[in-house]
């Protein structure tokens, strides 16, 4: 739990570490019906979740489908609220509200198709890119950042070489102060978890953050002070460095999405 929602992130027991669904919220039942129509017109099969499945997710209604990269997606409206006081473990406040939970970075073998699906079918807005590899003279692979609100990006699509579990590169959560980030970093170090990157400030969303490795081979980015995008003036840009300072990745273990699966 991060705010008045009963939960923003669900962690369920299982034999493997795998993304069960990435959820996106729409305004109401009419917006949900419009999304369903667009996805079906794009030739993608849509499943309407049963009332029991919606209750299990604490939402009024939801639909499910896969994006071109094979990521399970659920779109919903009407989340159930919990109005009791929220007490977090480190006295932090999470930045959510109209900006959602944070952002998610997904691996995609079919990156161009995946980016087009989110932009042309679901209405996500391009928010810049970063070159990660040259595949031919003058042709580059890029991480594509995409937004749906004032948060710089709620989604990034990464040209990862391997599909399958866990189906995730990293997810980001934002808190209200740098002190909250520092307390979390102390807690991670005290408990002996593997840091993927040191503290640093990103160039595109200006987030001050660190990354910690989850047991399934993906990262959690924990940050503060992310920028807000004004769509009246924004134009897509290409960053040439991940960070202004910090974010030293030299001690990180390989991410599962970039590691060949074992035979």
PDB file of C-alpha atoms in Angstrom:
ATOM      1  CA  UNK A   1       0.000   0.000   0.000  1.00  0.00           C
ATOM      2  CA  UNK A   2       1.320   3.445  -0.991  1.00  0.00           C
ATOM      3  CA  UNK A   3      -1.698   5.751  -0.663  1.00  0.00           C
ATOM      4  CA  UNK A   4      -5.502   5.480  -0.369  1.00  0.00           C
ATOM      5  CA  UNK A   5      -5.576   2.598  -2.826  1.00  0.00           C
ATOM      6  CA  UNK A   6      -5.786  -0.769  -1.097  1.00  0.00           C
ATOM      7  CA  UNK A   7      -2.576  -1.539  -2.939  1.00  0.00           C
ATOM      8  CA  UNK A   8      -0.518  -0.285  -5.862  1.00  0.00           C
ATOM      9  CA  UNK A   9       1.787  -3.287  -6.124  1.00  0.00           C
ATOM     10  CA  UNK A  10       0.793  -6.896  -5.518  1.00  0.00           C
ATOM     11  CA  UNK A  11       3.446  -9.515  -4.743  1.00  0.00           C
ATOM     12  CA  UNK A  12       2.062 -13.029  -5.011  1.00  0.00           C
ATOM     13  CA  UNK A  13       3.600 -16.421  -4.150  1.00  0.00           C
ATOM     14  CA  UNK A  14       4.877 -18.517  -7.054  1.00  0.00           C
ATOM     15  CA  UNK A  15       7.529 -20.934  -8.238  1.00  0.00           C
ATOM     16  CA  UNK A  16       9.227 -18.350 -10.486  1.00  0.00           C
ATOM     17  CA  UNK A  17       9.593 -14.580 -10.504  1.00  0.00           C
ATOM     18  CA  UNK A  18       7.264 -13.391 -13.259  1.00  0.00           C
ATOM     19  CA  UNK A  19       5.170 -10.335 -14.082  1.00  0.00           C
ATOM     20  CA  UNK A  20       1.549 -11.453 -13.852  1.00  0.00           C
ATOM     21  CA  UNK A  21       0.151  -8.167 -15.155  1.00  0.00           C
ATOM     22  CA  UNK A  22       1.021  -4.519 -15.660  1.00  0.00           C
ATOM     23  CA  UNK A  23      -2.038  -2.445 -14.813  1.00  0.00           C
ATOM     24  CA  UNK A  24      -3.170   0.822 -16.400  1.00  0.00           C
ATOM     25  CA  UNK A  25      -6.104   2.874 -15.099  1.00  0.00           C
ATOM     26  CA  UNK A  26      -8.752   4.703 -17.122  1.00  0.00           C
ATOM     27  CA  UNK A  27     -11.356   7.216 -16.007  1.00  0.00           C
ATOM     28  CA  UNK A  28     -14.562   5.180 -16.045  1.00  0.00           C
ATOM     29  CA  UNK A  29     -16.521   2.348 -17.671  1.00  0.00           C
ATOM     30  CA  UNK A  30     -16.927   4.287 -20.913  1.00  0.00           C
ATOM     31  CA  UNK A  31     -13.198   4.839 -21.227  1.00  0.00           C
ATOM     32  CA  UNK A  32     -12.642   1.138 -20.532  1.00  0.00           C
ATOM     33  CA  UNK A  33     -15.080   0.217 -23.293  1.00  0.00           C
ATOM     34  CA  UNK A  34     -13.246   2.559 -25.681  1.00  0.00           C
ATOM     35  CA  UNK A  35      -9.902   0.926 -24.879  1.00  0.00           C
ATOM     36  CA  UNK A  36     -11.381  -2.511 -25.437  1.00  0.00           C
ATOM     37  CA  UNK A  37     -12.732  -1.449 -28.835  1.00  0.00           C
ATOM     38  CA  UNK A  38      -9.383   0.006 -29.937  1.00  0.00           C
ATOM     39  CA  UNK A  39      -7.408  -3.040 -28.836  1.00  0.00           C
ATOM     40  CA  UNK A  40      -9.791  -5.447 -30.543  1.00  0.00           C
ATOM     41  CA  UNK A  41      -9.715  -3.370 -33.727  1.00  0.00           C
ATOM     42  CA  UNK A  42      -5.933  -3.713 -33.626  1.00  0.00           C
ATOM     43  CA  UNK A  43      -6.397  -7.484 -33.857  1.00  0.00           C
ATOM     44  CA  UNK A  44      -5.532  -8.259 -30.243  1.00  0.00           C
ATOM     45  CA  UNK A  45      -7.711 -10.652 -28.267  1.00  0.00           C
ATOM     46  CA  UNK A  46      -9.241  -9.089 -25.165  1.00  0.00           C
ATOM     47  CA  UNK A  47     -10.500 -10.952 -22.106  1.00  0.00           C
ATOM     48  CA  UNK A  48     -13.084  -9.343 -19.841  1.00  0.00           C
ATOM     49  CA  UNK A  49     -12.251 -10.229 -16.263  1.00  0.00           C
ATOM     50  CA  UNK A  50     -15.038 -11.888 -14.318  1.00  0.00           C
ATOM     51  CA  UNK A  51     -16.675 -10.070 -11.396  1.00  0.00           C
ATOM     52  CA  UNK A  52     -14.768 -12.398  -9.050  1.00  0.00           C
ATOM     53  CA  UNK A  53     -11.462 -11.548 -10.729  1.00  0.00           C
ATOM     54  CA  UNK A  54     -12.250  -7.828 -10.523  1.00  0.00           C
ATOM     55  CA  UNK A  55     -13.065  -8.145  -6.814  1.00  0.00           C
ATOM     56  CA  UNK A  56      -9.754  -9.949  -6.261  1.00  0.00           C
ATOM     57  CA  UNK A  57      -8.006  -6.935  -7.820  1.00  0.00           C
ATOM     58  CA  UNK A  58     -10.075  -4.426  -5.826  1.00  0.00           C
ATOM     59  CA  UNK A  59     -11.435  -2.739  -8.971  1.00  0.00           C
ATOM     60  CA  UNK A  60     -14.914  -2.426 -10.458  1.00  0.00           C
ATOM     61  CA  UNK A  61     -14.112  -3.741 -13.929  1.00  0.00           C
ATOM     62  CA  UNK A  62     -11.005  -4.762 -15.877  1.00  0.00           C
ATOM     63  CA  UNK A  63      -9.931  -6.215 -19.195  1.00  0.00           C
ATOM     64  CA  UNK A  64      -6.786  -8.185 -20.034  1.00  0.00           C
ATOM     65  CA  UNK A  65      -4.654  -8.701 -23.148  1.00  0.00           C
ATOM     66  CA  UNK A  66      -1.019  -9.029 -24.211  1.00  0.00           C
ATOM     67  CA  UNK A  67       1.055  -6.323 -25.850  1.00  0.00           C
ATOM     68  CA  UNK A  68       3.197  -7.223 -28.916  1.00  0.00           C
ATOM     69  CA  UNK A  69       6.141  -8.085 -26.652  1.00  0.00           C
ATOM     70  CA  UNK A  70       4.052 -10.635 -24.742  1.00  0.00           C
ATOM     71  CA  UNK A  71       3.652  -8.546 -21.586  1.00  0.00           C
ATOM     72  CA  UNK A  72       0.326  -9.290 -19.835  1.00  0.00           C
ATOM     73  CA  UNK A  73      -1.616  -6.029 -19.573  1.00  0.00           C
ATOM     74  CA  UNK A  74      -4.718  -5.237 -17.537  1.00  0.00           C
ATOM     75  CA  UNK A  75      -6.741  -2.031 -17.924  1.00  0.00           C
ATOM     76  CA  UNK A  76      -9.214  -1.143 -15.192  1.00  0.00           C
ATOM     77  CA  UNK A  77     -11.396   1.518 -13.630  1.00  0.00           C
ATOM     78  CA  UNK A  78     -12.923   2.065 -10.218  1.00  0.00           C
ATOM     79  CA  UNK A  79     -10.188   1.106  -7.751  1.00  0.00           C
ATOM     80  CA  UNK A  80     -11.390   0.469  -4.208  1.00  0.00           C
ATOM     81  CA  UNK A  81     -10.067   3.002  -1.696  1.00  0.00           C
ATOM     82  CA  UNK A  82      -8.891   2.505   1.875  1.00  0.00           C
ATOM     83  CA  UNK A  83      -9.420   5.659   3.933  1.00  0.00           C
ATOM     84  CA  UNK A  84      -7.601   4.483   7.057  1.00  0.00           C
ATOM     85  CA  UNK A  85      -4.332   6.234   7.966  1.00  0.00           C
ATOM     86  CA  UNK A  86      -1.337   5.056   5.957  1.00  0.00           C
ATOM     87  CA  UNK A  87       1.747   4.191   7.993  1.00  0.00           C
ATOM     88  CA  UNK A  88       4.814   3.422   5.902  1.00  0.00           C
ATOM     89  CA  UNK A  89       7.871   1.641   7.241  1.00  0.00           C
ATOM     90  CA  UNK A  90      10.250   4.598   6.850  1.00  0.00           C
ATOM     91  CA  UNK A  91       7.733   7.441   7.352  1.00  0.00           C
ATOM     92  CA  UNK A  92       7.955   8.284   3.652  1.00  0.00           C
ATOM     93  CA  UNK A  93       5.174   9.585   1.431  1.00  0.00           C
ATOM     94  CA  UNK A  94       4.903   8.102  -2.040  1.00  0.00           C
ATOM     95  CA  UNK A  95       4.302  10.393  -5.017  1.00  0.00           C
ATOM     96  CA  UNK A  96       1.262   8.821  -6.684  1.00  0.00           C
ATOM     97  CA  UNK A  97      -2.150  10.435  -7.214  1.00  0.00           C
ATOM     98  CA  UNK A  98      -2.732  11.512 -10.794  1.00  0.00           C
ATOM     99  CA  UNK A  99       0.760  10.284 -11.673  1.00  0.00           C
ATOM    100  CA  UNK A 100       0.063   6.660 -10.835  1.00  0.00           C
ATOM    101  CA  UNK A 101       2.377   4.285  -9.010  1.00  0.00           C
ATOM    102  CA  UNK A 102       5.617   5.212 -10.765  1.00  0.00           C
ATOM    103  CA  UNK A 103       7.040   3.787 -13.961  1.00  0.00           C
ATOM    104  CA  UNK A 104       7.839   0.398 -15.439  1.00  0.00           C
ATOM    105  CA  UNK A 105      10.543  -0.582 -17.936  1.00  0.00           C
ATOM    106  CA  UNK A 106       9.614  -3.585 -20.058  1.00  0.00           C
ATOM    107  CA  UNK A 107      11.846  -5.761 -22.255  1.00  0.00           C
ATOM    108  CA  UNK A 108      10.722  -6.140 -25.861  1.00  0.00           C
ATOM    109  CA  UNK A 109      12.148  -8.204 -28.691  1.00  0.00           C
ATOM    110  CA  UNK A 110       9.548  -6.583 -30.975  1.00  0.00           C
ATOM    111  CA  UNK A 111      10.294  -3.037 -29.868  1.00  0.00           C
ATOM    112  CA  UNK A 112       8.968  -1.057 -32.827  1.00  0.00           C
ATOM    113  CA  UNK A 113       5.671  -2.927 -32.814  1.00  0.00           C
ATOM    114  CA  UNK A 114       5.387  -2.560 -29.048  1.00  0.00           C
ATOM    115  CA  UNK A 115       6.037   1.194 -29.069  1.00  0.00           C
ATOM    116  CA  UNK A 116       3.553   1.658 -31.926  1.00  0.00           C
ATOM    117  CA  UNK A 117       0.918  -0.332 -30.024  1.00  0.00           C
ATOM    118  CA  UNK A 118       1.196   1.796 -26.908  1.00  0.00           C
ATOM    119  CA  UNK A 119       1.275   5.066 -28.887  1.00  0.00           C
ATOM    120  CA  UNK A 120      -1.251   4.407 -31.662  1.00  0.00           C
ATOM    121  CA  UNK A 121      -3.678   2.049 -29.923  1.00  0.00           C
ATOM    122  CA  UNK A 122      -3.468   2.983 -26.239  1.00  0.00           C
ATOM    123  CA  UNK A 123      -2.600   6.661 -26.672  1.00  0.00           C
ATOM    124  CA  UNK A 124       0.703   6.843 -24.786  1.00  0.00           C
ATOM    125  CA  UNK A 125       2.848   9.896 -25.595  1.00  0.00           C
ATOM    126  CA  UNK A 126       6.492   9.589 -26.755  1.00  0.00           C
ATOM    127  CA  UNK A 127       8.815  11.215 -24.233  1.00  0.00           C
ATOM    128  CA  UNK A 128      12.218  10.854 -25.848  1.00  0.00           C
ATOM    129  CA  UNK A 129      14.792   8.125 -26.255  1.00  0.00           C
ATOM    130  CA  UNK A 130      18.362   7.028 -25.597  1.00  0.00           C
ATOM    131  CA  UNK A 131      20.649   5.123 -27.961  1.00  0.00           C
ATOM    132  CA  UNK A 132      21.870   1.832 -26.520  1.00  0.00           C
ATOM    133  CA  UNK A 133      23.462   0.039 -29.507  1.00  0.00           C
ATOM    134  CA  UNK A 134      24.353   0.540 -33.177  1.00  0.00           C
ATOM    135  CA  UNK A 135      22.932  -2.277 -35.277  1.00  0.00           C
ATOM    136  CA  UNK A 136      24.084  -0.925 -38.661  1.00  0.00           C
ATOM    137  CA  UNK A 137      25.832   2.239 -39.882  1.00  0.00           C
ATOM    138  CA  UNK A 138      23.513   5.061 -38.917  1.00  0.00           C
ATOM    139  CA  UNK A 139      20.940   2.706 -37.368  1.00  0.00           C
ATOM    140  CA  UNK A 140      20.615   2.468 -33.601  1.00  0.00           C
ATOM    141  CA  UNK A 141      18.574   0.620 -31.044  1.00  0.00           C
ATOM    142  CA  UNK A 142      17.001   2.969 -28.525  1.00  0.00           C
ATOM    143  CA  UNK A 143      15.197   2.812 -25.222  1.00  0.00           C
ATOM    144  CA  UNK A 144      11.881   4.583 -25.816  1.00  0.00           C
ATOM    145  CA  UNK A 145      10.224   6.511 -22.986  1.00  0.00           C
ATOM    146  CA  UNK A 146       6.452   7.054 -22.959  1.00  0.00           C
ATOM    147  CA  UNK A 147       4.107   9.059 -20.751  1.00  0.00           C
ATOM    148  CA  UNK A 148       0.399   9.241 -19.937  1.00  0.00           C
ATOM    149  CA  UNK A 149       0.387  12.094 -17.408  1.00  0.00           C
ATOM    150  CA  UNK A 150       2.807  14.704 -16.044  1.00  0.00           C
ATOM    151  CA  UNK A 151       5.309  12.095 -14.886  1.00  0.00           C
ATOM    152  CA  UNK A 152       8.105  12.136 -17.464  1.00  0.00           C
ATOM    153  CA  UNK A 153       7.557   8.484 -18.303  1.00  0.00           C
ATOM    154  CA  UNK A 154       5.216   5.861 -16.938  1.00  0.00           C
ATOM    155  CA  UNK A 155       6.553   3.296 -19.395  1.00  0.00           C
ATOM    156  CA  UNK A 156       9.857   2.614 -21.104  1.00  0.00           C
ATOM    157  CA  UNK A 157      10.321  -0.050 -23.775  1.00  0.00           C
ATOM    158  CA  UNK A 158      13.804  -1.545 -23.795  1.00  0.00           C
ATOM    159  CA  UNK A 159      15.235  -3.616 -26.690  1.00  0.00           C
ATOM    160  CA  UNK A 160      16.236  -6.551 -24.508  1.00  0.00           C
ATOM    161  CA  UNK A 161      17.751  -9.658 -26.154  1.00  0.00           C
ATOM    162  CA  UNK A 162      15.841 -12.265 -24.112  1.00  0.00           C
ATOM    163  CA  UNK A 163      12.145 -12.772 -23.482  1.00  0.00           C
ATOM    164  CA  UNK A 164      10.495 -14.837 -20.787  1.00  0.00           C
ATOM    165  CA  UNK A 165      10.694 -14.547 -17.023  1.00  0.00           C
ATOM    166  CA  UNK A 166      10.653 -12.197 -15.248  1.00  0.00           C
ATOM    167  CA  UNK A 167       9.384  -9.979 -18.093  1.00  0.00           C
ATOM    168  CA  UNK A 168      10.645  -6.824 -16.400  1.00  0.00           C
ATOM    169  CA  UNK A 169      13.758  -4.621 -16.457  1.00  0.00           C
ATOM    170  CA  UNK A 170      12.840  -2.371 -13.546  1.00  0.00           C
ATOM    171  CA  UNK A 171      10.033  -0.521 -11.840  1.00  0.00           C
ATOM    172  CA  UNK A 172      10.309   2.873 -10.176  1.00  0.00           C
ATOM    173  CA  UNK A 173       8.607   4.319  -7.126  1.00  0.00           C
ATOM    174  CA  UNK A 174       8.975   7.960  -6.097  1.00  0.00           C
ATOM    175  CA  UNK A 175       8.965   9.418  -2.592  1.00  0.00           C
ATOM    176  CA  UNK A 176       8.607  12.960  -1.362  1.00  0.00           C
ATOM    177  CA  UNK A 177      12.059  13.808   0.019  1.00  0.00           C
ATOM    178  CA  UNK A 178      15.736  13.087  -0.484  1.00  0.00           C
ATOM    179  CA  UNK A 179      15.910  12.076   3.177  1.00  0.00           C
ATOM    180  CA  UNK A 180      13.359   9.324   2.469  1.00  0.00           C
ATOM    181  CA  UNK A 181      15.591   8.043  -0.340  1.00  0.00           C
ATOM    182  CA  UNK A 182      18.591   8.136   1.987  1.00  0.00           C
ATOM    183  CA  UNK A 183      16.780   6.202   4.698  1.00  0.00           C
ATOM    184  CA  UNK A 184      15.735   3.568   2.170  1.00  0.00           C
ATOM    185  CA  UNK A 185      19.295   3.305   0.880  1.00  0.00           C
ATOM    186  CA  UNK A 186      20.573   2.808   4.421  1.00  0.00           C
ATOM    187  CA  UNK A 187      17.937   0.122   4.960  1.00  0.00           C
ATOM    188  CA  UNK A 188      18.887  -1.720   1.761  1.00  0.00           C
ATOM    189  CA  UNK A 189      22.578  -1.676   2.695  1.00  0.00           C
ATOM    190  CA  UNK A 190      21.892  -2.762   6.271  1.00  0.00           C
ATOM    191  CA  UNK A 191      19.954  -5.785   5.041  1.00  0.00           C
ATOM    192  CA  UNK A 192      22.622  -6.787   2.555  1.00  0.00           C
ATOM    193  CA  UNK A 193      20.651  -6.487  -0.677  1.00  0.00           C
ATOM    194  CA  UNK A 194      22.606  -6.037  -3.908  1.00  0.00           C
ATOM    195  CA  UNK A 195      22.782  -2.456  -5.166  1.00  0.00           C
ATOM    196  CA  UNK A 196      22.649  -2.297  -8.941  1.00  0.00           C
ATOM    197  CA  UNK A 197      23.560   1.378  -9.036  1.00  0.00           C
ATOM    198  CA  UNK A 198      24.696   4.057  -6.654  1.00  0.00           C
ATOM    199  CA  UNK A 199      22.726   7.234  -6.000  1.00  0.00           C
ATOM    200  CA  UNK A 200      22.539   9.572  -8.987  1.00  0.00           C
ATOM    201  CA  UNK A 201      20.379  12.029 -10.946  1.00  0.00           C
ATOM    202  CA  UNK A 202      18.947  11.048 -14.332  1.00  0.00           C
ATOM    203  CA  UNK A 203      19.123  13.402 -17.304  1.00  0.00           C
ATOM    204  CA  UNK A 204      15.645  12.872 -18.741  1.00  0.00           C
ATOM    205  CA  UNK A 205      13.276  12.796 -15.751  1.00  0.00           C
ATOM    206  CA  UNK A 206      15.734  14.480 -13.319  1.00  0.00           C
ATOM    207  CA  UNK A 207      15.031  11.767 -10.720  1.00  0.00           C
ATOM    208  CA  UNK A 208      17.529  11.368  -7.864  1.00  0.00           C
ATOM    209  CA  UNK A 209      17.513   7.639  -7.234  1.00  0.00           C
ATOM    210  CA  UNK A 210      19.313   4.385  -6.609  1.00  0.00           C
ATOM    211  CA  UNK A 211      18.597   0.880  -7.936  1.00  0.00           C
ATOM    212  CA  UNK A 212      18.397  -2.317  -5.885  1.00  0.00           C
ATOM    213  CA  UNK A 213      18.281  -5.811  -7.374  1.00  0.00           C
ATOM    214  CA  UNK A 214      15.213  -7.928  -6.683  1.00  0.00           C
ATOM    215  CA  UNK A 215      15.762 -11.694  -6.320  1.00  0.00           C
ATOM    216  CA  UNK A 216      14.180 -12.415  -9.726  1.00  0.00           C
ATOM    217  CA  UNK A 217      16.829 -10.533 -11.706  1.00  0.00           C
ATOM    218  CA  UNK A 218      15.122  -7.148 -12.095  1.00  0.00           C
ATOM    219  CA  UNK A 219      15.590  -3.805 -10.353  1.00  0.00           C
ATOM    220  CA  UNK A 220      13.600  -1.448  -8.170  1.00  0.00           C
ATOM    221  CA  UNK A 221      14.435   2.219  -8.707  1.00  0.00           C
ATOM    222  CA  UNK A 222      13.730   4.293  -5.606  1.00  0.00           C
ATOM    223  CA  UNK A 223      13.837   8.039  -6.176  1.00  0.00           C
ATOM    224  CA  UNK A 224      12.660  11.583  -5.578  1.00  0.00           C
ATOM    225  CA  UNK A 225      12.364  14.986  -7.267  1.00  0.00           C
ATOM    226  CA  UNK A 226      11.208  13.753 -10.658  1.00  0.00           C
ATOM    227  CA  UNK A 227      10.305  16.439 -13.204  1.00  0.00           C
ATOM    228  CA  UNK A 228       6.775  17.156 -14.422  1.00  0.00           C
ATOM    229  CA  UNK A 229       6.102  17.481 -18.134  1.00  0.00           C
ATOM    230  CA  UNK A 230       4.052  20.346 -19.564  1.00  0.00           C
ATOM    231  CA  UNK A 231       2.626  18.916 -22.791  1.00  0.00           C
ATOM    232  CA  UNK A 232       1.966  22.412 -24.147  1.00  0.00           C
ATOM    233  CA  UNK A 233       5.686  22.855 -24.689  1.00  0.00           C
ATOM    234  CA  UNK A 234       7.234  19.388 -24.660  1.00  0.00           C
ATOM    235  CA  UNK A 235       9.080  18.036 -27.706  1.00  0.00           C
ATOM    236  CA  UNK A 236      10.725  14.626 -27.894  1.00  0.00           C
ATOM    237  CA  UNK A 237      14.452  14.558 -27.227  1.00  0.00           C
ATOM    238  CA  UNK A 238      17.335  12.116 -27.222  1.00  0.00           C
ATOM    239  CA  UNK A 239      19.540  11.975 -24.150  1.00  0.00           C
ATOM    240  CA  UNK A 240      23.226  11.090 -24.599  1.00  0.00           C
ATOM    241  CA  UNK A 241      23.958  10.175 -20.981  1.00  0.00           C
ATOM    242  CA  UNK A 242      21.854   8.300 -18.469  1.00  0.00           C
ATOM    243  CA  UNK A 243      22.752  10.595 -15.572  1.00  0.00           C
ATOM    244  CA  UNK A 244      24.264  13.964 -14.702  1.00  0.00           C
ATOM    245  CA  UNK A 245      26.155  12.344 -11.833  1.00  0.00           C
ATOM    246  CA  UNK A 246      26.220   9.086  -9.921  1.00  0.00           C
ATOM    247  CA  UNK A 247      24.338   5.951 -11.005  1.00  0.00           C
ATOM    248  CA  UNK A 248      27.505   3.883 -11.100  1.00  0.00           C
ATOM    249  CA  UNK A 249      26.497   0.478 -12.481  1.00  0.00           C
ATOM    250  CA  UNK A 250      29.964  -1.093 -12.382  1.00  0.00           C
ATOM    251  CA  UNK A 251      29.138  -3.437  -9.505  1.00  0.00           C
ATOM    252  CA  UNK A 252      25.764  -4.604 -10.764  1.00  0.00           C
ATOM    253  CA  UNK A 253      24.849  -8.159 -11.629  1.00  0.00           C
ATOM    254  CA  UNK A 254      23.446  -8.850 -15.133  1.00  0.00           C
ATOM    255  CA  UNK A 255      19.724  -8.268 -15.485  1.00  0.00           C
ATOM    256  CA  UNK A 256      17.675 -11.333 -16.347  1.00  0.00           C
ATOM    257  CA  UNK A 257      16.370  -9.655 -19.515  1.00  0.00           C
ATOM    258  CA  UNK A 258      19.955  -9.361 -20.773  1.00  0.00           C
ATOM    259  CA  UNK A 259      21.248 -12.745 -19.620  1.00  0.00           C
ATOM    260  CA  UNK A 260      21.024 -15.845 -21.810  1.00  0.00           C
ATOM    261  CA  UNK A 261      18.701 -18.406 -20.202  1.00  0.00           C
ATOM    262  CA  UNK A 262      20.400 -21.452 -18.790  1.00  0.00           C
ATOM    263  CA  UNK A 263      20.027 -24.687 -20.721  1.00  0.00           C
TER     264      UNK A 263
END
